[in-house]
């Protein structure tokens, strides 16, 4: 059988970080080991039952057995607008300021192809979600990294970015609550972001995947809550985390009308929208009973509290997460992110994500997903404690 040469576009793509991690876990699992997998961000709780029932009923409607409108059902766009008005007091025009996405990841990859030409520059957080790089690679564009440092609360310091890079930057990615550091951003930070983006005509893409997940009584800030934000960018949201709908692949982008139109245009050529019954269920998720969301956030906060308490008991000094369902933990002295993650996997059969997989500034950390039962989290810490890596 002949093998065909891949295009230069495919060759530019970075290694899929999570796929490589999955392979390591699968190898041990196939050998019969009980691996506690804390390495991925795959929600493990079921979708709220009222959302599932809405899908079941809508799936019987022959109207949804046909192709959906290319740019999605208007009722879902209207629901998204109502959701933002209810949650953030933001008004959105469902016709021009809302784009329905095949999961947020699709939009985060597509946006670079919408706005960047070969050689253009994008600003990326370091560490950051690896798939931002994928879209930039497909667009054959360049990157400049914005370090997220603990001493600046894992926020980029715009004053450290030179004027020449600002003048070249056409696109900037942000993500709060942050994956992987679990940090939150303030309104003051987003106000500053709007000001600097206006000054240099840079489009801001705020990845708001964990928008519902703030702890200790703090509701995460939407980028669009800052005055003038719609002038300079968009916010990308997903139902995967807030409503445990990861497998449903529903997300949306809201904000600047020209950017929304660009996303709609590229998707006109890639898809014929999402199954209508799924869109109907997404409407129910956004506008229906929200008690499951409240319970979800409380569950993750409880898991965080238990996990951090147990880590401190074994002598691992860590800071509690501010949001998301992740913990960002410093590795012990004498280890790299990769060597420590490998040790935990091979010796304790606990899978975590090495921080350097999210960028050079992630070196010295691991990311842990709090997406198993409380009992399994406790067991994971007990297994790590037996390695005697920490001084109590």
Tab-separated table of N, CA and C in Angstrom, residues 23 41 45-46 87 110 114 131 140 190 218 258 262 362 375:
chain	number	residue	atom	x	y	z
A	23	UNK	N	-1.767	7.844	25.856
A	23	UNK	CA	-1.039	6.630	25.475
A	23	UNK	C	-0.249	6.057	26.649
A	41	UNK	N	-8.775	16.863	31.481
A	41	UNK	CA	-9.879	17.718	31.905
A	41	UNK	C	-11.198	17.253	31.342
A	45	UNK	N	-18.964	13.803	35.560
A	45	UNK	CA	-20.331	13.762	36.071
A	45	UNK	C	-21.327	13.798	34.914
A	46	UNK	N	-22.529	13.274	35.105
A	46	UNK	CA	-23.496	13.214	33.999
A	46	UNK	C	-24.099	14.580	33.678
A	87	UNK	N	-26.444	36.399	33.434
A	87	UNK	CA	-25.266	36.097	34.227
A	87	UNK	C	-24.303	37.279	34.364
A	110	UNK	N	-10.047	27.760	14.889
A	110	UNK	CA	-10.464	28.461	13.671
A	110	UNK	C	-10.142	29.952	13.689
A	114	UNK	N	-9.007	32.697	10.712
A	114	UNK	CA	-9.862	33.816	10.318
A	114	UNK	C	-9.098	35.133	10.253
A	131	UNK	N	-3.836	23.817	22.482
A	131	UNK	CA	-4.468	23.876	21.167
A	131	UNK	C	-4.540	25.279	20.576
A	140	UNK	N	-0.002	29.303	9.693
A	140	UNK	CA	1.412	29.586	9.378
A	140	UNK	C	1.829	30.947	9.948
A	190	UNK	N	-8.936	43.097	33.040
A	190	UNK	CA	-9.601	43.118	31.739
A	190	UNK	C	-9.761	44.553	31.223
A	218	UNK	N	-16.335	33.740	44.862
A	218	UNK	CA	-15.972	34.683	43.805
A	218	UNK	C	-16.502	34.211	42.455
A	258	UNK	N	-17.414	41.701	13.708
A	258	UNK	CA	-16.604	41.312	12.555
A	258	UNK	C	-15.905	39.978	12.803
A	262	UNK	N	-16.472	36.397	10.872
A	262	UNK	CA	-15.374	35.584	10.348
A	262	UNK	C	-15.507	34.129	10.745
A	362	UNK	N	5.594	26.514	32.304
A	362	UNK	CA	4.929	25.501	33.108
A	362	UNK	C	5.908	24.535	33.755
A	375	UNK	N	-13.085	9.864	47.168
A	375	UNK	CA	-12.343	8.704	47.665
A	375	UNK	C	-11.101	8.437	46.811
